[in-house]
Structure formats: C-alpha cells, structure tokens
Tab-separated table of C-alpha atoms in Angstrom:
chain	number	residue	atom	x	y	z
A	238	UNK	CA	81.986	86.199	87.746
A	239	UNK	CA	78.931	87.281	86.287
A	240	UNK	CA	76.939	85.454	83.036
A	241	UNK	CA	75.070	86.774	80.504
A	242	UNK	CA	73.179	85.828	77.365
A	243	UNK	CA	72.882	87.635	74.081
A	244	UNK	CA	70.185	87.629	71.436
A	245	UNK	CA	70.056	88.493	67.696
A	246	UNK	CA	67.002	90.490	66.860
A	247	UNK	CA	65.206	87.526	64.553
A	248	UNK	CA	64.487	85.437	67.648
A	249	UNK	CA	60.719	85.177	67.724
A	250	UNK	CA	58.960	86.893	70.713
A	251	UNK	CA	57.840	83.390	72.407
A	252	UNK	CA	60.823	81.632	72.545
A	253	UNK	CA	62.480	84.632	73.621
A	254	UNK	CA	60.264	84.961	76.535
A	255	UNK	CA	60.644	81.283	77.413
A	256	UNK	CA	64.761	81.684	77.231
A	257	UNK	CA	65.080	84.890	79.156
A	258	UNK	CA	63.030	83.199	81.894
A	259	UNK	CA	64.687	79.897	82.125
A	260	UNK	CA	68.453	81.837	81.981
A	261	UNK	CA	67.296	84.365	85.280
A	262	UNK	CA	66.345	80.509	86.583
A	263	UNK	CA	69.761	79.473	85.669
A	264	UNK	CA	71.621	82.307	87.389
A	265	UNK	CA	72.238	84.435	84.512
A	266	UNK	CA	72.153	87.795	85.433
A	267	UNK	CA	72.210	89.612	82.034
A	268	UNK	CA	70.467	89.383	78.725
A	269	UNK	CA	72.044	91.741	75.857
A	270	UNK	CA	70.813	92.459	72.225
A	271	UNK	CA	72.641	92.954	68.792
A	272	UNK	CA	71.663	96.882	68.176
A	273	UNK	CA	71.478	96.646	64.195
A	274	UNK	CA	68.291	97.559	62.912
A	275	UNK	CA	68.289	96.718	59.446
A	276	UNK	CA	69.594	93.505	59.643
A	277	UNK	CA	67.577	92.041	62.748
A	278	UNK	CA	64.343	93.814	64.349
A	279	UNK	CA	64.750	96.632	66.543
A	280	UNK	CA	66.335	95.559	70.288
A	281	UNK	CA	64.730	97.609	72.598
A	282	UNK	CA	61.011	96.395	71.847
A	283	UNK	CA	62.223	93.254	72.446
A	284	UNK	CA	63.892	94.476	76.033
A	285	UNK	CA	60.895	95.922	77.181
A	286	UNK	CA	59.029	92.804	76.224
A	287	UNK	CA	61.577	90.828	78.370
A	288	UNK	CA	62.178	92.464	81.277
A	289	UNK	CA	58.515	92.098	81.753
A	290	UNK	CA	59.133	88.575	82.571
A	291	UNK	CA	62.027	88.470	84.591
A	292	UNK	CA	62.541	90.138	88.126
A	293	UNK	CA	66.325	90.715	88.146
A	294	UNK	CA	67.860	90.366	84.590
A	295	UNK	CA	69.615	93.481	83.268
A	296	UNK	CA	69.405	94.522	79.855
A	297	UNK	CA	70.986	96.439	77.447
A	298	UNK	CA	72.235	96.897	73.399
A	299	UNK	CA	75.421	94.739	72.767
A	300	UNK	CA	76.798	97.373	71.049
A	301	UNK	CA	74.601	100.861	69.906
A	302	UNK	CA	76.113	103.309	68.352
A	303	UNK	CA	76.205	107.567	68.376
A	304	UNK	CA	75.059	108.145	64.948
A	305	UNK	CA	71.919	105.655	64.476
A	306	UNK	CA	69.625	107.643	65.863
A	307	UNK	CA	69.217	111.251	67.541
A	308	UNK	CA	70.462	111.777	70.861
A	309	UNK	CA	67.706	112.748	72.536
A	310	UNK	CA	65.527	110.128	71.383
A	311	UNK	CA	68.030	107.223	72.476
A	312	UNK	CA	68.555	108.727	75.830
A	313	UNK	CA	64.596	108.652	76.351
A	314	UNK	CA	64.620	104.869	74.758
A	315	UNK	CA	67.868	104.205	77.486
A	316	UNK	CA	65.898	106.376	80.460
A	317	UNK	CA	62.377	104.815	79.534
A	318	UNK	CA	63.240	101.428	79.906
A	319	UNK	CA	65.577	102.478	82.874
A	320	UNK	CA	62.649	103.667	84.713
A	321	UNK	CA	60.129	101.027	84.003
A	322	UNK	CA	62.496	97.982	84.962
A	323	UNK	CA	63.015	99.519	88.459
A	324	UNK	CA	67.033	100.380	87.006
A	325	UNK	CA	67.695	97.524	85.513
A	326	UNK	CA	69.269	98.716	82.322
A	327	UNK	CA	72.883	98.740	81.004
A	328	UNK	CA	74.091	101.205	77.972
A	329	UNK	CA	76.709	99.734	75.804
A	330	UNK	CA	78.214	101.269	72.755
A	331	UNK	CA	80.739	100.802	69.813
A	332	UNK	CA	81.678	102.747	67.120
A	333	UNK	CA	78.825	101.434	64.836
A	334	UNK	CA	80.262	98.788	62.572
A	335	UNK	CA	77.389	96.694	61.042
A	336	UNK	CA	74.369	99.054	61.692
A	337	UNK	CA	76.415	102.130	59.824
A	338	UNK	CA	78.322	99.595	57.480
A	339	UNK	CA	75.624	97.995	56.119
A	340	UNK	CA	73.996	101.612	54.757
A	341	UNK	CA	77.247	102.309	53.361
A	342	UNK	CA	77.967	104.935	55.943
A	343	UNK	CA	81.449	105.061	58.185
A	344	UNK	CA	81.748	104.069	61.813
A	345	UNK	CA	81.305	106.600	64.753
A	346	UNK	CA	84.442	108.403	66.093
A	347	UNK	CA	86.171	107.091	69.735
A	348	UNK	CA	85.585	110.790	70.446
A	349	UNK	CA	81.880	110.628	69.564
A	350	UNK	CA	81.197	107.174	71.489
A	351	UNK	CA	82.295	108.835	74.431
A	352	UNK	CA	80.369	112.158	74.329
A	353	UNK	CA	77.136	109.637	73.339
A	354	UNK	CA	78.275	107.677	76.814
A	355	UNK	CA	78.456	111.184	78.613
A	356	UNK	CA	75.361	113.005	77.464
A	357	UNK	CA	73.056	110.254	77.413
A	358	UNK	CA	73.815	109.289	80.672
A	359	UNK	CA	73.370	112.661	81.978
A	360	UNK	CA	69.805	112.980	80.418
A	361	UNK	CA	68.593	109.883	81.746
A	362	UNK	CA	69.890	111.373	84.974
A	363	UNK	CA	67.814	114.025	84.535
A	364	UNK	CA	69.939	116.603	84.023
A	365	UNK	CA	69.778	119.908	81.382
A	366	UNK	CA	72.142	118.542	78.482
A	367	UNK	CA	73.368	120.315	75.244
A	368	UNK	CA	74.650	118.343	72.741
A	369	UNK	CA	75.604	119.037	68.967
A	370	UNK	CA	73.848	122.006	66.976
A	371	UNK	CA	70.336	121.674	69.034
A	372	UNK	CA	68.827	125.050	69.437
A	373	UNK	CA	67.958	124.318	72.894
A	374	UNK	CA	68.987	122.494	75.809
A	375	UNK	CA	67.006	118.632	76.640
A	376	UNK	CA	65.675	117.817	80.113
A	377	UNK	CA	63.609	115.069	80.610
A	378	UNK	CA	60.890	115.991	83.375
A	379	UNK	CA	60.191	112.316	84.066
A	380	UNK	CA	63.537	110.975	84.874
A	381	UNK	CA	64.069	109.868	88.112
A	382	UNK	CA	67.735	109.942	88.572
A	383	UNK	CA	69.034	106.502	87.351
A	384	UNK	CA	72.723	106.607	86.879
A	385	UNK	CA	72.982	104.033	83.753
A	386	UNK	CA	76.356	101.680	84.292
A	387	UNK	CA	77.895	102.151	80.523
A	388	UNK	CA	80.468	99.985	78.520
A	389	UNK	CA	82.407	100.397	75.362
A	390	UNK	CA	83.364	97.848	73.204
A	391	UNK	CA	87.071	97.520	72.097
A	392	UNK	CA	90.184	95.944	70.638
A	393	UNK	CA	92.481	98.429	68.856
A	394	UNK	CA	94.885	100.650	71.802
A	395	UNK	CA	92.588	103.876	71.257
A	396	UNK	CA	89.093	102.187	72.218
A	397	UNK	CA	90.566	100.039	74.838
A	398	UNK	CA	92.027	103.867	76.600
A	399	UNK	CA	88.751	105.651	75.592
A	400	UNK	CA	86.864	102.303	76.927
A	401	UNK	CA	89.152	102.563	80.041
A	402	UNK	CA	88.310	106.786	80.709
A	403	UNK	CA	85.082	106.804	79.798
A	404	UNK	CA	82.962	103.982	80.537
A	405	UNK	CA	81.916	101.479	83.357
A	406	UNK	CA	83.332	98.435	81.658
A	407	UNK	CA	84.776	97.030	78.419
A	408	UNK	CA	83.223	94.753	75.821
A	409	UNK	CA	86.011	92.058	74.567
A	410	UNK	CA	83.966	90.134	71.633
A	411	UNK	CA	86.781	86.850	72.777
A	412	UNK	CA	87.373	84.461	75.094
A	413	UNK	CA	90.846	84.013	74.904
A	414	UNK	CA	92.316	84.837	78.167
A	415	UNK	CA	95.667	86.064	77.609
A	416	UNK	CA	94.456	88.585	75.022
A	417	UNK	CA	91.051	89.329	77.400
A	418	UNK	CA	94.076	89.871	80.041
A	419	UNK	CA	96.083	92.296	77.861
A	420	UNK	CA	92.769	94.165	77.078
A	421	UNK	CA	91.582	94.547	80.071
A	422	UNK	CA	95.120	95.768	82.007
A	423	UNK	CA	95.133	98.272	79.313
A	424	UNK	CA	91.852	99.724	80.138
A	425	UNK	CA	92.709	100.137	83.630
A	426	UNK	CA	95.764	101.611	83.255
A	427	UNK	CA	94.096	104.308	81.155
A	428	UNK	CA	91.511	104.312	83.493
A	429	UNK	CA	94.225	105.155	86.581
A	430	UNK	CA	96.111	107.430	84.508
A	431	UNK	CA	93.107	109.521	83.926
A	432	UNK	CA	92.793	109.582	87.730
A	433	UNK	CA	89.842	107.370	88.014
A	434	UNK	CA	89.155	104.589	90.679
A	435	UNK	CA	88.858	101.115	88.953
A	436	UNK	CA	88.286	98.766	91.760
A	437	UNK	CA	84.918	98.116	90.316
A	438	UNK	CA	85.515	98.496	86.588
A	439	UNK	CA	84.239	95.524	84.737
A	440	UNK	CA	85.106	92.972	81.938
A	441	UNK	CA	83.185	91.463	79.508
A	442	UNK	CA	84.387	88.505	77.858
A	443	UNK	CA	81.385	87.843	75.077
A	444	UNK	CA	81.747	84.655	73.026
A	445	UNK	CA	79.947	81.960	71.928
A	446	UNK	CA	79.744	78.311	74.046
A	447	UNK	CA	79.029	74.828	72.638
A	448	UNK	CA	78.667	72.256	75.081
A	449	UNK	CA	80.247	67.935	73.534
A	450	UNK	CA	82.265	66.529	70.697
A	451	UNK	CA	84.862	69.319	69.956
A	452	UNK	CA	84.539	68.758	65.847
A	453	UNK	CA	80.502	69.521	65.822
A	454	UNK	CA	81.074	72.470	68.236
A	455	UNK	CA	84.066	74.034	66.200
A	456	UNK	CA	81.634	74.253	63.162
A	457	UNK	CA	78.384	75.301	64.858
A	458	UNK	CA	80.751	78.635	66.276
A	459	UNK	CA	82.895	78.848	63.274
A	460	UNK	CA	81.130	82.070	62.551
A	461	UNK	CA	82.570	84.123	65.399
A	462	UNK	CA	85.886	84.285	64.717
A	463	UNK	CA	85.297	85.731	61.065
A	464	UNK	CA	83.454	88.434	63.246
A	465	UNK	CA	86.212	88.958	65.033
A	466	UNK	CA	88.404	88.836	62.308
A	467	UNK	CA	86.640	91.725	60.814
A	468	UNK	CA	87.534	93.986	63.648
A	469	UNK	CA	90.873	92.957	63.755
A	470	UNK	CA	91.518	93.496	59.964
A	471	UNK	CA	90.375	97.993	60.922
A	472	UNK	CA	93.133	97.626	63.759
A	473	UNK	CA	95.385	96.061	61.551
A	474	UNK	CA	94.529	98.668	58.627
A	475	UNK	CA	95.160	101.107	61.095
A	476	UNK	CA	98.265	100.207	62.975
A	477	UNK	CA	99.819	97.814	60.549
A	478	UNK	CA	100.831	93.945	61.309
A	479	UNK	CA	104.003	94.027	62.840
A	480	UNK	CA	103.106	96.468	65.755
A	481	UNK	CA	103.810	96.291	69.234
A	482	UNK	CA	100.185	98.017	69.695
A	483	UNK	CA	97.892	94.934	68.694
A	484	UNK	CA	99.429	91.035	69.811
A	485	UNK	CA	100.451	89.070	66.945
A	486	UNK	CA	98.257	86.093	68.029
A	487	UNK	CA	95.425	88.239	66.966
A	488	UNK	CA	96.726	89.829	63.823
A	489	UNK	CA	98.199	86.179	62.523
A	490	UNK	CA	94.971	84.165	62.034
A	491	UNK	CA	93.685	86.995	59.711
A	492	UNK	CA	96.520	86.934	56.912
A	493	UNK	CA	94.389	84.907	54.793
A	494	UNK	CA	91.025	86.827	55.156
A	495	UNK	CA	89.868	87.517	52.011
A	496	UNK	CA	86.726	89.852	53.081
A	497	UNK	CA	83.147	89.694	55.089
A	498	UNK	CA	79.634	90.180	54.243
A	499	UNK	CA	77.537	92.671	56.122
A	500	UNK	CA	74.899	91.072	55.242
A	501	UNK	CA	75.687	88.140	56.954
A	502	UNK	CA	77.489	89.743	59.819
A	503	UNK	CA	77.601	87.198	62.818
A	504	UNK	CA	76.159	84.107	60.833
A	505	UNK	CA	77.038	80.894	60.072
A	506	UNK	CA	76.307	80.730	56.508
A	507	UNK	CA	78.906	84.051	55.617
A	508	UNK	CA	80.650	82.862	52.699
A	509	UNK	CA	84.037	84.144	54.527
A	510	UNK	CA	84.712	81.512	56.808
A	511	UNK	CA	87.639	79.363	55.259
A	512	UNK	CA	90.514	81.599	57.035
A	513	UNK	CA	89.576	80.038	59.928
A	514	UNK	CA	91.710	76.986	61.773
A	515	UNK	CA	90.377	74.985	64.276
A	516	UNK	CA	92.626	76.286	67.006
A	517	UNK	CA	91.189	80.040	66.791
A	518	UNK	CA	87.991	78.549	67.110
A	519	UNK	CA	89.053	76.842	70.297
A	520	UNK	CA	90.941	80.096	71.590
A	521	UNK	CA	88.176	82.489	71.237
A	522	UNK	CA	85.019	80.735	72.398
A	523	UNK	CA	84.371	78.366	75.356
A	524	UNK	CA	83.741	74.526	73.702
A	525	UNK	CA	83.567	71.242	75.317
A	526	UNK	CA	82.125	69.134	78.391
A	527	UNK	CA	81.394	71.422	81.505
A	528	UNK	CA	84.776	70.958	83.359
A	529	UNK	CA	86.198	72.330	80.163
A	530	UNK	CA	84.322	75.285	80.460
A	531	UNK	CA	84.766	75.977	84.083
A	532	UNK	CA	88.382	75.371	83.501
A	533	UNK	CA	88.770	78.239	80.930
A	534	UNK	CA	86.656	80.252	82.775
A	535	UNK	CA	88.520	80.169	86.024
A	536	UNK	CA	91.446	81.163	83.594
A	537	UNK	CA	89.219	83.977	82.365
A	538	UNK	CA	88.267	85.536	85.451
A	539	UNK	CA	91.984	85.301	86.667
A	540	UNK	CA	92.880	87.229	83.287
A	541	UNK	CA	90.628	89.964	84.883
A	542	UNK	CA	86.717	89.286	83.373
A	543	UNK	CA	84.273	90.280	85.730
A	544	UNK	CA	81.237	88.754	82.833
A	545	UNK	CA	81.144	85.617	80.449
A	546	UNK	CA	78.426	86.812	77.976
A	547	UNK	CA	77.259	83.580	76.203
A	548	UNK	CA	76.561	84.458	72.086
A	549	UNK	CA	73.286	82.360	71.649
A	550	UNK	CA	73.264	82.404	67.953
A	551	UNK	CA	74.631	78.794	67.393
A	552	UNK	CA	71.794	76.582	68.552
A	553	UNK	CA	70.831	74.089	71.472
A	554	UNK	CA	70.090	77.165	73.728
A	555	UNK	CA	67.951	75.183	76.158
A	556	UNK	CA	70.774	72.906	76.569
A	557	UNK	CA	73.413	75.896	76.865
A	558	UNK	CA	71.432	77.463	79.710
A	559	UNK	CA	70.826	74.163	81.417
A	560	UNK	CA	74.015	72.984	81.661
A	561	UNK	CA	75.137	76.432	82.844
A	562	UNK	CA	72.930	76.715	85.498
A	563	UNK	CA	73.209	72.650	86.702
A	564	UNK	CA	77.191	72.784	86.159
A	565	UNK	CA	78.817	76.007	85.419
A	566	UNK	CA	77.533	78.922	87.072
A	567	UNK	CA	77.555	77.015	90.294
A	568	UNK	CA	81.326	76.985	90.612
A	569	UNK	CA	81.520	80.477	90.906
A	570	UNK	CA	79.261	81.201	93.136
C-alpha cells in the first residue's frame, strides 16, 4: 500500500513546504493537487515549488482535464516538471467537472480524456505528435524520454472501462471498500479484455482521514460525501437509479440531494450538506483512533487499492501526518 496527500490550491506556500517535507518524513510517497484554476491558485507552481524540497515524493494534478488548456502547453507543463524532478511526476485526469463547471462550460468526453492521456504522454516522451486541427506536428527537442505513469478518475461503468484501457491506474474519490472493490475489478476486467497486462495496474482510494471522537470527525469531513454525491447524481442522470450498472449503496444516500455549489466545491461551508447521514460519512472516509484506520485499510487494500490518498482539506494536518507515519504507515510496510 502506498499513501499520499492532497492539497487544495489556497494553502499558503510556507506551510506547504513545511507539510510536504514532514509527509516524505512520514513515509508518504505522493503529494497530489486539486487542478481548478479559478477556484484555488494554479497547481503546478505549487509542484515545482515542492518537489524542490523533497527527494522522493511524486507529484501530480488530482484530476486535470483535456479542455483547460492547449495540449501542447500541458504536455510541456507535465514534461517540464517531469524532467526537472529527475521523473518524479504522475498525470492524472477526469473529465473536468469543477474547473469547466464553474465557467459554465460542459465536462470533457471519456473519448477526449483518453486521447489527452495518449498524446500528452507521447510528447513528454519525446515523440512527433498530432493532435486536433494543429497545422503542424509538436516535438519537444528537450524531452528526455520520461514515460509519465497516468490515471483516470472514475465511477460511472464507461470511465471505470476507459480508466481500465487507457490509463496506469484509477482514481476512486471513496474509501468504502466494497464499492473501491467493485470499481477496481471492473477496471481490470476492461483492462484484460482489451488485451492488456494488469499485474501492476493501480488503485487509488482518495478520501479524507480524521484521527478521535467519531462525532467531531464526522463533521470536520462532512464535506466529502456531498462531493461525491455530486458525481454520483451525473451517473445516476445518466443510467437511472434502479440499474444494475451503478450499486445501490451509492445511488441511495443521494435521493435527498437537493443540489451543490461550484463555488464551494470540496468545502465545508457548501450550503448542500444536510443529505448527508452519519453512516456515509463513516463509509467513505477513514475516521477514528489508528487501529481503526489500519483496520479499514487492511480491508481496503484486500478490496484491491494499491494507494490511500489522504484529502488534507479538513484540518489538524500535522497531526494527520504524524500519526500516519508513528502508527499507520508502519503496518504496511
């Protein structure tokens, strides 16, 4: 099992320093960013500035999208920061919900996300790429050959197959196991089907984790689950309630959803949070004293997640990556 960390873009530069460097201490081994420019400062200054202070830590945006910015311009962002970090940078990608939501523009296609995956990857490999109605092919002349590991983030049946064809590894924004199980098989049976090997294909459970008394916990990460929620409510759009393609555990706790702000996507203070009942909070993040946590996370990695990616957006981070590193991490090592 592998732990990360993940960051919104309004933590200030110093303490963002100070917590990347005390979580490579810890034995985290990755540190992601929210990719939404409008609503937090732009992620990949922010990389740069912290894989200047760590040795081993990989990076990457947790999730960027196809259509936020020209291709060419993210594979030399990707490739730059590739190169200067000795390799140590990860490309994941979603469909675009709150970056392209928040202008009032639609999501990416599952089609798109993976020809983003595929031709950025093969620039930052160096290689001669065409892509969309450029006049001319792109070649960067400085890359050096990094092959960048990519994920996709998913839920609904069609991203979890694209996620499971085209990428490295799949995002799962829960920590429930039995759905992170039924996720996760599905990508690799896609995966197989499309005559891949996925022996090394990866799972990312990313949730948040509060550490003591279960009632303060529940509402410091009563946020995520309204997150969640609004993913679940496109699937739901999409394939209706009562079908076999999405689990009715995760359909049910949305019937009483009433909406979400985008401008308060992923915070505590969205007004949208009263659809939420304590035991969702408790299935989809990781709450409690350590042996809690190492329990669910045994149960986690038997479910088939190779990564526990800790949402620090809830406060007591110090505390979070302490207890990790003193308690957690070292069972599973």
């Amino acid at each position: 099992m592998e732990f990360g960390i993940t960051f919104k873009g309004f933590i200030e530069a110093e303490r963002a320093r100070y917590l990347v460097r005390a979580a490579e201490y810890a034995g985290f081994s990755y540190c992601w960013f929210y990719d939404s420019h409008i609503l937090w400062r732009d992620c990949y200054a922010a990389i740069a500035m912290c894989m200047e202070h760590t040795t081993s830590m990989r990076f990457g945006p947790l999730v960027t999208n196809p259509d936020v910015r020209d291709w060419s311009v993210a594979a030399s962002i990707f490739g730059s920061l590739s190169k200067q970090s000795g390799g140590r940078f990860d490309l994941a990608v979603g469909r675009g919900d709150s970056s392209m939501r928040v202008m009032g523009k639609k999501p990416a296609t599952l089609k798109r996300v993976a020809e983003f995956i595929d031709k950025t990857k093969a620039m930052v490999r160096g290689e001669e790429v065409t892509y969309g109605e450029i006049p001319a092919a792109v070649k960067f002349p400085w890359a050096v050959g990094h092959d960048m590991p990519s994920w996709i983030a998913a839920y609904g049946p069609l991203a979890l197959k694209t996620a499971g064809e085209h990428a490295d590894g799949v995002v799962l924004q829960i920590a429930d196991p039995g759905l992170c199980k039924w996720f996760t098989d599905q990508c690799l049976e896609a995966g197989r089907a499309a005559g891949k090997d996925m022996d090394n294909y990866r799972s990312m459970a990313a949730a948040p984790a509060y550490f003591g008394d279960k009632r303060r916990a529940i509402e410091k990460v009563k946020w995520f689950p309204a997150m969640v929620g609004n993913h679940v409510a496109d699937i739901v759009e999409k394939y209706g309630a009562d079908s076999d393609k999405v689990p009715a555990s995760l359909t049910a706790y949305i019937e009483k959803r009433r909406g979400y702000d985008y401008s308060k996507h992923g915070q505590a203070d969205n007004p949208y949070l009263d659809f939420i009942t304590d035991e969702v909070v408790e299935s989809f993040c990781v709450l409690g004293e350590p042996e809690d946590h190492v329990r669910k996370l045994h149960e986690l990695e038997a479910a088939g997640v190779t990564q526990f990616n800790i949402y620090l957006d809830s406060g007591d981070e110090e505390e979070i990556i302490a207890n990790y590193g003193r308690h957690v991490i070292p069972e599973f090592r």
